[in-house]
PDB file of C-alpha atoms in Angstrom:
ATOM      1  CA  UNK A   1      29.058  11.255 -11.285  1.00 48.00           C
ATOM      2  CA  UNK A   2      25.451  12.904 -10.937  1.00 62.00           C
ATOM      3  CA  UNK A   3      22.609  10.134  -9.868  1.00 81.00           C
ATOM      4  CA  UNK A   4      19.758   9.793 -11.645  1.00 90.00           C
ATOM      5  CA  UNK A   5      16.642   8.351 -10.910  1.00 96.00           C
ATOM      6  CA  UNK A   6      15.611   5.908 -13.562  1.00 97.00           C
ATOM      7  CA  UNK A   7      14.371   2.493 -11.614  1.00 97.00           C
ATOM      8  CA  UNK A   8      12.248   1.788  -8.818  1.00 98.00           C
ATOM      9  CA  UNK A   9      11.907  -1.694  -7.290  1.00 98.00           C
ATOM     10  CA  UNK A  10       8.126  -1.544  -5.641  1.00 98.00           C
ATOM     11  CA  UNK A  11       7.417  -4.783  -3.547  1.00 98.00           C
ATOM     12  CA  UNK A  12       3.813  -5.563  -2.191  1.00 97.00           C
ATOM     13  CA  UNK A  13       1.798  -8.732  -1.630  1.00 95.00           C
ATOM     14  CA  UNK A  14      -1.304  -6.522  -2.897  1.00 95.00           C
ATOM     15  CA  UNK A  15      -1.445  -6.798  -6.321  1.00 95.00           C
ATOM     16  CA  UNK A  16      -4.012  -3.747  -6.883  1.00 96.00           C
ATOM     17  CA  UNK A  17      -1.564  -1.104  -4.900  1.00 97.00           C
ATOM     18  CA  UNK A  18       1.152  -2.621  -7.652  1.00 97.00           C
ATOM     19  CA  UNK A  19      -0.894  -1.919 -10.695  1.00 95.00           C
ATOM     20  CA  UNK A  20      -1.687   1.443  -9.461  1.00 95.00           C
ATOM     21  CA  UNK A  21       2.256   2.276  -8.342  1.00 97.00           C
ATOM     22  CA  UNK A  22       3.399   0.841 -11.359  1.00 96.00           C
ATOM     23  CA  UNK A  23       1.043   3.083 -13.773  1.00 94.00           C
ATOM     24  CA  UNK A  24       1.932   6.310 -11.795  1.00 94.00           C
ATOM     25  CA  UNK A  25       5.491   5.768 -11.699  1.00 96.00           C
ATOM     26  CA  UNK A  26       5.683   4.819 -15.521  1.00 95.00           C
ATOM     27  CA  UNK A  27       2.788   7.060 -16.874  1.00 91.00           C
ATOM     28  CA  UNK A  28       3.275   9.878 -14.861  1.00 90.00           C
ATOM     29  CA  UNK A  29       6.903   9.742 -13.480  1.00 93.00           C
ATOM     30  CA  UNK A  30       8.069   8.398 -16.398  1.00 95.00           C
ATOM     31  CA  UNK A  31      10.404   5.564 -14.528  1.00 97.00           C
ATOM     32  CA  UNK A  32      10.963   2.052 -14.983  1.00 98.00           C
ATOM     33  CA  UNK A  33       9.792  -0.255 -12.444  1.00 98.00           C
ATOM     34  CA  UNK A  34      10.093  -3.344 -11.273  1.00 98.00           C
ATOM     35  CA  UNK A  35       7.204  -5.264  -9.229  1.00 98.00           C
ATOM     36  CA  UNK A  36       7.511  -7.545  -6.799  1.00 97.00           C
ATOM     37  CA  UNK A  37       4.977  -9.431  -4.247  1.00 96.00           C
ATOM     38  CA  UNK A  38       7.116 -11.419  -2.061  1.00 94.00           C
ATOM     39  CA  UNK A  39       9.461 -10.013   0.246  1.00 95.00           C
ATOM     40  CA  UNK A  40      11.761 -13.133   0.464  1.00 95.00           C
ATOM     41  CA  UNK A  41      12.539 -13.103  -3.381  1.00 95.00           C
ATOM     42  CA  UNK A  42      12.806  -9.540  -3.317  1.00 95.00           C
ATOM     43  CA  UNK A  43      15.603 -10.135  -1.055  1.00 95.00           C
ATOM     44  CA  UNK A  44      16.961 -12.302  -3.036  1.00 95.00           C
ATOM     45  CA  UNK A  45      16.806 -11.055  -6.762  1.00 95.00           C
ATOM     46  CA  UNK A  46      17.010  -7.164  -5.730  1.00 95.00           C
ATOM     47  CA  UNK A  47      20.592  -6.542  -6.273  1.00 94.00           C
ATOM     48  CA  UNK A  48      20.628  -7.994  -9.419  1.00 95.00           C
ATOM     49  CA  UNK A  49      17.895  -5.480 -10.633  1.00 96.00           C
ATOM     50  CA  UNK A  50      19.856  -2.840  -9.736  1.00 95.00           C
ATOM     51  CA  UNK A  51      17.348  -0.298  -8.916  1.00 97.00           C
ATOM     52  CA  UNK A  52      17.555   3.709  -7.953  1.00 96.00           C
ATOM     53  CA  UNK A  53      15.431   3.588  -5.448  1.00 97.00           C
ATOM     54  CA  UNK A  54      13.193   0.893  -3.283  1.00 98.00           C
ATOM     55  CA  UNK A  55       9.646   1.397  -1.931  1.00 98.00           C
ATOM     56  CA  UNK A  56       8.431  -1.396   0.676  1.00 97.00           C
ATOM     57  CA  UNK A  57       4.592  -1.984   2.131  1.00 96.00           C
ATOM     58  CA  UNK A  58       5.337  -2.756   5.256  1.00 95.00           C
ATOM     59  CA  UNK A  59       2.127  -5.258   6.563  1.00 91.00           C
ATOM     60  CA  UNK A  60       3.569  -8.319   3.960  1.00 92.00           C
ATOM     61  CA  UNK A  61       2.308 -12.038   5.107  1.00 90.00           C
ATOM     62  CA  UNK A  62       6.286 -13.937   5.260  1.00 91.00           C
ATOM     63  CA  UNK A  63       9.176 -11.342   5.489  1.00 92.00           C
ATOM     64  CA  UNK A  64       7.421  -7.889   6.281  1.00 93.00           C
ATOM     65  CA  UNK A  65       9.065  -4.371   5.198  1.00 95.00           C
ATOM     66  CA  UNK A  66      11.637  -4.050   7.793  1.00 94.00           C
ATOM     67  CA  UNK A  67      12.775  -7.488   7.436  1.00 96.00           C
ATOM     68  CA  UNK A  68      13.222  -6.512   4.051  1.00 96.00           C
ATOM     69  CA  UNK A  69      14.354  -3.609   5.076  1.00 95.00           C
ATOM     70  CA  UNK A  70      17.222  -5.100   7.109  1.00 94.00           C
ATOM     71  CA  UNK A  71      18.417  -7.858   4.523  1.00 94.00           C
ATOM     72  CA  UNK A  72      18.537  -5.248   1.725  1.00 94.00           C
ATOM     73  CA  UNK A  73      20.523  -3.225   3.502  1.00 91.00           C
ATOM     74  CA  UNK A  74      22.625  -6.274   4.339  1.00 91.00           C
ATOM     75  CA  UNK A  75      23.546  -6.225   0.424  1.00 90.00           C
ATOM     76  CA  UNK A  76      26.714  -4.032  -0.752  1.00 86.00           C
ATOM     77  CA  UNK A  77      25.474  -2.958  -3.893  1.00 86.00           C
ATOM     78  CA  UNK A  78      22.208  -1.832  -1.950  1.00 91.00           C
ATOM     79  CA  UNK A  79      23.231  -0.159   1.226  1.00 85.00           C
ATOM     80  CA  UNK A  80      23.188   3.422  -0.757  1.00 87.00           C
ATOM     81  CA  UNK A  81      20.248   2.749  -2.488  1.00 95.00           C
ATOM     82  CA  UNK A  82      17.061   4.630  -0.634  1.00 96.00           C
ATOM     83  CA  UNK A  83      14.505   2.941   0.626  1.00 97.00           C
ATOM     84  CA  UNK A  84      10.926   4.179   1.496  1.00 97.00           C
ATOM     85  CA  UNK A  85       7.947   2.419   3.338  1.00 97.00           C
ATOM     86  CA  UNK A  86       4.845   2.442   2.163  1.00 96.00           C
ATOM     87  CA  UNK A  87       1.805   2.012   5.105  1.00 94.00           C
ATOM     88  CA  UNK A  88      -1.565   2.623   5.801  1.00 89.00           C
ATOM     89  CA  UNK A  89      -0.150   3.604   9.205  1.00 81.00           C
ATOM     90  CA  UNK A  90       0.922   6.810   9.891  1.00 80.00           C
ATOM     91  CA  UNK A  91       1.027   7.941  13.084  1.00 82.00           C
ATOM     92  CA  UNK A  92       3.820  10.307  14.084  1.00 87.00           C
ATOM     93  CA  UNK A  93       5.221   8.090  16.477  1.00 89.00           C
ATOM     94  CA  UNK A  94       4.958   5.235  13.805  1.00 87.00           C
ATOM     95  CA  UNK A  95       6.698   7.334  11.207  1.00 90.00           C
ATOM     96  CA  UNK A  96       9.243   7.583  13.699  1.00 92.00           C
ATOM     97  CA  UNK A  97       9.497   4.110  14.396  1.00 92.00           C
ATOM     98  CA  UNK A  98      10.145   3.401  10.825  1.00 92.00           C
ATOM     99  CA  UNK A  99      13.032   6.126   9.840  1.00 94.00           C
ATOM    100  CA  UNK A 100      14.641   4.685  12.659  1.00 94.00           C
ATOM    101  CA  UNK A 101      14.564   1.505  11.047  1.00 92.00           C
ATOM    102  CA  UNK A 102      16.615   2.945   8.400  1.00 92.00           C
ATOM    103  CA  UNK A 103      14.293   3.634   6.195  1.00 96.00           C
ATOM    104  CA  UNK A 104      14.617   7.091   3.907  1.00 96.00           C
ATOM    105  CA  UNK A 105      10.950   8.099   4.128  1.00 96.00           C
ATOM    106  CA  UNK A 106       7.317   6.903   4.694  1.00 96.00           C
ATOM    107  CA  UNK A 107       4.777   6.939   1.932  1.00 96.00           C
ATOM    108  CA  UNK A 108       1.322   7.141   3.092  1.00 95.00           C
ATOM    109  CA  UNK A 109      -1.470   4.516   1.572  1.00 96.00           C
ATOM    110  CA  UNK A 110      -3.953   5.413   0.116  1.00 96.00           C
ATOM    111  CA  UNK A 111      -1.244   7.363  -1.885  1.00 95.00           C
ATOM    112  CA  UNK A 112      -2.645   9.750  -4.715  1.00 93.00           C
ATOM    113  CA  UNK A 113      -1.426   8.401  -8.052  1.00 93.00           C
ATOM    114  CA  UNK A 114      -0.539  11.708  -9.252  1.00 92.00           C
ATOM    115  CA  UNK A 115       1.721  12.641  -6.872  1.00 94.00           C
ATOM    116  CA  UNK A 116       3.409   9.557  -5.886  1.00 96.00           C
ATOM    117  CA  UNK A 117       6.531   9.991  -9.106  1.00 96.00           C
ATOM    118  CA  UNK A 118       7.166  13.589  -6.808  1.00 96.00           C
ATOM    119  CA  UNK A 119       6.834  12.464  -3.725  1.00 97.00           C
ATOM    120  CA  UNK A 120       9.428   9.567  -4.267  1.00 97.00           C
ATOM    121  CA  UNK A 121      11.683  12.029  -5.920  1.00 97.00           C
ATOM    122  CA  UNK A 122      11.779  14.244  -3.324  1.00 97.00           C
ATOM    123  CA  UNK A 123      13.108  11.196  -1.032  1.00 97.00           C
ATOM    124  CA  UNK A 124      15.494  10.718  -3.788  1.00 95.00           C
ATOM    125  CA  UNK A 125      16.884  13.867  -3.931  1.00 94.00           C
ATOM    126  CA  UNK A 126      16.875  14.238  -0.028  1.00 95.00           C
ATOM    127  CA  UNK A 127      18.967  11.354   0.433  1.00 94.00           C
ATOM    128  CA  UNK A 128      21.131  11.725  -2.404  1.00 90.00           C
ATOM    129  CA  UNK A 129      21.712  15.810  -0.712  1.00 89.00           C
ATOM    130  CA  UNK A 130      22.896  14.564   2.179  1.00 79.00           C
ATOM    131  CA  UNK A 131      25.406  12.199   1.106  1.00 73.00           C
ATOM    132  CA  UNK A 132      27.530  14.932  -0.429  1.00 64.00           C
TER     133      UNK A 132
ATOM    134  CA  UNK B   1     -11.666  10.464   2.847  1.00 57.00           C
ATOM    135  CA  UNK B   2     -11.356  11.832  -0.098  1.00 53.00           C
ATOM    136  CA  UNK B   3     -10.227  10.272  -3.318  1.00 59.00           C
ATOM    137  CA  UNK B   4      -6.782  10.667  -4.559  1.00 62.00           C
ATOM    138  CA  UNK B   5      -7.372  10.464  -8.549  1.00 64.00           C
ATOM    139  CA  UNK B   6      -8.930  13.642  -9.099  1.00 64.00           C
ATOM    140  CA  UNK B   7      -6.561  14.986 -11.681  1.00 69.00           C
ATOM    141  CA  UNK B   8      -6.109  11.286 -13.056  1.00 73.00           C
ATOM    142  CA  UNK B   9      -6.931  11.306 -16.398  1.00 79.00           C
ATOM    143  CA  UNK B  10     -10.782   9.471 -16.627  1.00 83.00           C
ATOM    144  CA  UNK B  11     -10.004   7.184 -19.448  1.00 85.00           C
ATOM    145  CA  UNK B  12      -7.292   6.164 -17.081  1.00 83.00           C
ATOM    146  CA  UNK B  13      -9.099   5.945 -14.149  1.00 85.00           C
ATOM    147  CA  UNK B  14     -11.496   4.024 -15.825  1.00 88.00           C
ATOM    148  CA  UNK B  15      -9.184   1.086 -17.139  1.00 88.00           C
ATOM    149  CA  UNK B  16      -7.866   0.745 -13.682  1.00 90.00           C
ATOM    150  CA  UNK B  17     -11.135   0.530 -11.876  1.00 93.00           C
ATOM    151  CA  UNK B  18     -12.612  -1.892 -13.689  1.00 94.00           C
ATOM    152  CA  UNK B  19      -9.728  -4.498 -12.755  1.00 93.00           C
ATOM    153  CA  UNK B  20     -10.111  -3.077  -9.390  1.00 96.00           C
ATOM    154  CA  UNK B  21     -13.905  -3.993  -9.207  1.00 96.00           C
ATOM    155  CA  UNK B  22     -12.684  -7.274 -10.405  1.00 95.00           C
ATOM    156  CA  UNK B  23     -11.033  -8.176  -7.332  1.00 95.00           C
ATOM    157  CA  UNK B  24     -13.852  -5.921  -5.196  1.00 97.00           C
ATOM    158  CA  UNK B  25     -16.284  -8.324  -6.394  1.00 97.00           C
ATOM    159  CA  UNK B  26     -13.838 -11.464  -5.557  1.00 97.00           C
ATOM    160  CA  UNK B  27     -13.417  -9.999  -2.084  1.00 97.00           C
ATOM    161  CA  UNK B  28     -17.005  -9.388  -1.345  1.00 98.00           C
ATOM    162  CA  UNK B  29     -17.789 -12.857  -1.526  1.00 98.00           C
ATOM    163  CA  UNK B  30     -15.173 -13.460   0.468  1.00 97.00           C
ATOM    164  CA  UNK B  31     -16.314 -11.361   3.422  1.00 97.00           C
ATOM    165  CA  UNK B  32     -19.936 -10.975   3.121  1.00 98.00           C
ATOM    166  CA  UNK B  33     -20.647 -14.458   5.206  1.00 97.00           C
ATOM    167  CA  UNK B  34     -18.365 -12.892   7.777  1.00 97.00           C
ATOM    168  CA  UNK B  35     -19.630  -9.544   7.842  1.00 97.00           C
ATOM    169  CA  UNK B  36     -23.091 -10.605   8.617  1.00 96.00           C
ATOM    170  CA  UNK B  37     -21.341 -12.780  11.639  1.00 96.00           C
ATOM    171  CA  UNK B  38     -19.534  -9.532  12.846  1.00 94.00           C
ATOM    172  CA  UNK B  39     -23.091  -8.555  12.564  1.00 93.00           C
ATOM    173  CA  UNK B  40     -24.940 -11.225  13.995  1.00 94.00           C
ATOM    174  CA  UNK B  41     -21.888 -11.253  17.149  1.00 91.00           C
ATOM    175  CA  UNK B  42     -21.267 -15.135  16.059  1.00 93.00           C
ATOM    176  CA  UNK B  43     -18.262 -14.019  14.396  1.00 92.00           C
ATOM    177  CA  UNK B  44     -14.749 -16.030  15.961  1.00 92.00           C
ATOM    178  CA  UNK B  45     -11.909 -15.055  15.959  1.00 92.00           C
ATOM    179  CA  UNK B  46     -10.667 -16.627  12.257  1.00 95.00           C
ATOM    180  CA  UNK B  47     -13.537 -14.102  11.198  1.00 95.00           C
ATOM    181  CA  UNK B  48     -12.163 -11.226  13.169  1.00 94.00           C
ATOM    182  CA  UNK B  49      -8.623 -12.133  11.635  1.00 94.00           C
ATOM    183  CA  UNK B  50      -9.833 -12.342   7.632  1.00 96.00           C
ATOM    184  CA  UNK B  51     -12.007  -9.178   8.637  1.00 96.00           C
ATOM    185  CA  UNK B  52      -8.959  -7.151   8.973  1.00 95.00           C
ATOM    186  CA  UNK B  53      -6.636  -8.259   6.437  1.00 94.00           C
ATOM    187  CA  UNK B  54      -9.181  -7.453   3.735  1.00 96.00           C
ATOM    188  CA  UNK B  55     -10.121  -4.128   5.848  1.00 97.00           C
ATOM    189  CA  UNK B  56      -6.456  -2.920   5.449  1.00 95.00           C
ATOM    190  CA  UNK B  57      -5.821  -3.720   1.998  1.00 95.00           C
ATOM    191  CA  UNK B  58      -8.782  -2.039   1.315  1.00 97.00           C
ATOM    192  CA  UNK B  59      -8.062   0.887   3.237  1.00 96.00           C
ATOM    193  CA  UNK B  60      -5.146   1.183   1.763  1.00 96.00           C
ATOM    194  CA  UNK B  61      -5.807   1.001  -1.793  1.00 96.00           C
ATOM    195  CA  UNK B  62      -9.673   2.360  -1.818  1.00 97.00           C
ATOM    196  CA  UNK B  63      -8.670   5.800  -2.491  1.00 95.00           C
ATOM    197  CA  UNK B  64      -6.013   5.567  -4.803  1.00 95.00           C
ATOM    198  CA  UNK B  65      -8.327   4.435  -7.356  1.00 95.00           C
ATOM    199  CA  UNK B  66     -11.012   6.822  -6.549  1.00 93.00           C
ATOM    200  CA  UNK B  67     -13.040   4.970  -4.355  1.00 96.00           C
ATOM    201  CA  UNK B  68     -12.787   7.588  -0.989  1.00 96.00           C
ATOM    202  CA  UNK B  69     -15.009   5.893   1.093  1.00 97.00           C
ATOM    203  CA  UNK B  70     -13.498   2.428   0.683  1.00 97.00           C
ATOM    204  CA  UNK B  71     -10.876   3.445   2.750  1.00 97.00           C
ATOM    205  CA  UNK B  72     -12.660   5.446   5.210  1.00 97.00           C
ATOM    206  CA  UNK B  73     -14.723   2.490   5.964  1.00 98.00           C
ATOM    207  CA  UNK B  74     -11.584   0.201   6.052  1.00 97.00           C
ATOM    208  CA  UNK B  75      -9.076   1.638   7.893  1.00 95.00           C
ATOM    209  CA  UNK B  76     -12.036   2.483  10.096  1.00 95.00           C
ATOM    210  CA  UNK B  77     -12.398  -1.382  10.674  1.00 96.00           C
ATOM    211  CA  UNK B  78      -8.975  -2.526  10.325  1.00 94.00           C
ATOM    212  CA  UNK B  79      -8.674   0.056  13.645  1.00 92.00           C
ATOM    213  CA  UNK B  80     -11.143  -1.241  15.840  1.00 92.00           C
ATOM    214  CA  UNK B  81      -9.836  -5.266  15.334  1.00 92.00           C
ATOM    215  CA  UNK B  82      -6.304  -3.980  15.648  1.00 87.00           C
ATOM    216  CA  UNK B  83      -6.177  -2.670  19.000  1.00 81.00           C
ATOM    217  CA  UNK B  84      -8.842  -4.863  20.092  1.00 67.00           C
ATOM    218  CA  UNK B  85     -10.946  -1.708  21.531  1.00 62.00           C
ATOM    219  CA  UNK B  86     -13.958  -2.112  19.444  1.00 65.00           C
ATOM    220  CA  UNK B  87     -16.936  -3.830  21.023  1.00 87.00           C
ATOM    221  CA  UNK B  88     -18.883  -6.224  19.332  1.00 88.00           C
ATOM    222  CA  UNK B  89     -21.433  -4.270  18.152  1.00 89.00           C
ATOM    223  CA  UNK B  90     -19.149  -1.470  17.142  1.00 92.00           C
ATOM    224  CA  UNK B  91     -17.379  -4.111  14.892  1.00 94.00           C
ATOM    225  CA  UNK B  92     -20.256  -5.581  13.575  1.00 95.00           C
ATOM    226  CA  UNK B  93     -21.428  -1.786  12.135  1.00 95.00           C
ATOM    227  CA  UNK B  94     -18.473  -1.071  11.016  1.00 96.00           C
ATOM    228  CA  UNK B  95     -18.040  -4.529   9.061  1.00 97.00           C
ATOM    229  CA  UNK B  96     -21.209  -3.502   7.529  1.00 98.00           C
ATOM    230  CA  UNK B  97     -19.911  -0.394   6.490  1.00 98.00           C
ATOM    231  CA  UNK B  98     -17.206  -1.771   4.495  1.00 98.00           C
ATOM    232  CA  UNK B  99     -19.869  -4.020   3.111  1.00 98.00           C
ATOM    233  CA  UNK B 100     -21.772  -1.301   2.217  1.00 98.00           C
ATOM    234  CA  UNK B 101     -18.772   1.067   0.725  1.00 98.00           C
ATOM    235  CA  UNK B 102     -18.036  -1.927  -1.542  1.00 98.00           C
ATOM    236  CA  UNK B 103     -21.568  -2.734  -2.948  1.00 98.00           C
ATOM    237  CA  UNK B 104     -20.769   1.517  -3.744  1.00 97.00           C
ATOM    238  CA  UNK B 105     -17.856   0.806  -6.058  1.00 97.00           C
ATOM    239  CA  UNK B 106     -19.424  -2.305  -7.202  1.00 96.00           C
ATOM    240  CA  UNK B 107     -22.496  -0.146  -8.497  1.00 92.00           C
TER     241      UNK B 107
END
């Protein structure tokens, strides 16, 4: 069965970087998505959603993205699902820091609206190459 | 830094910035008593702590919705309270700075 990316979960306590992800992955990538500003219900409600692919601020006030990170993961129907981190931080050593974490790939805020539906697709596809 | 909406289409852009300014202007208000404590080095540390909250949201959303120098001027803050490096002064300028960026989008 071929994957295809239809659904991505984005989850952010700022509401203004969810507007703006939400318009470029619907307008321009022409996805579905899902919005969510709490990391704890996230947790909770995320397998439920069923989504293709995950994106994750990291700085969240409660749970922040790799304690997300680390209960998503937790979840059988979401250990194949990709995840990628979204940060105003990205310092090489800090992008390291947060593929070792697990997660499939760092997006880097302030993204460019335009080319945030390719750059998550290229995580997509990346991750979805190297599990065959 | 530059903005990242240059090939967004304008009417677009425009729809989204006006909510945007919406919660600039809520923001502002926010920070502007602290700023000019930054400014006036009677800021505590509650200040310092608010300060760079709003300075990293804003630094990381400024540019996404065309507003460059929004998140020059806050990630520029956020910096200096996050490792703890910046001196007073140095904090206090660049507190104003994100003051000033914002009274920019405002218009």
């Amino acid at each position: 069965m071929t994957a295809v990316l239809q659904h991505v979960l984005c989850i952010d306590d700022d509401s203004d970087i969810l507007e703006i992800a939400q318009m470029a992955l619907e307008d321009v990538g022409q996805l579905r998505v899902t919005c969510m500003n709490n990391g704890e219900l996230a947790v909770e409600q995320a397998a439920g959603l069923k989504p293709d692919f995950i994106l994750i601020d990291v700085m969240m006030p409660g749970a922040d993205g790799p304690t997300v990170l680390k209960a998503l993961r937790c979840q059988p129907g979401l250990s194949a699902v990709p995840v990628a981190f979204m940060t105003a931080r990205i310092q090489e050593q800090e992008v390291r820091d947060y593929l070792d974490l697990g997660a499939d790939g760092v997006i880097s805020k302030p993204f460019d609206p335009m080319a945030l539906p390719s750059e998550i697709r290229t995580i997509w596809e990346t991750f979805h190459a190297g599990r065959h | 830094m530059p903005a990242a909406t240059d090939h967004l289409p304008p009417e677009l852009l425009v729809r989204l910035q006006r909510t945007y300014r919406g919660h600039l202007a809520e923001t502002r208000g926010l920070i502007a008593p602290m700023v000019d404590r930054a400014a006036a080095r009677t800021a505590g540390s509650a200040d310092y702590a608010a300060l760079r909250h709003h300075a990293h949201k804003l630094g990381g959303s400024g540019a996404s919705y065309g507003f460059g120098r929004l998140s020059q001027t806050g990630k520029a803050l956020d910096e200096l309270l996050r490792t703890e490096a910046g001196a007073a002064d140095a904090i206090g300028r660049a507190a104003q700075d994100l003051l000033a960026a914002i009274d920019e989008a405002l218009g």
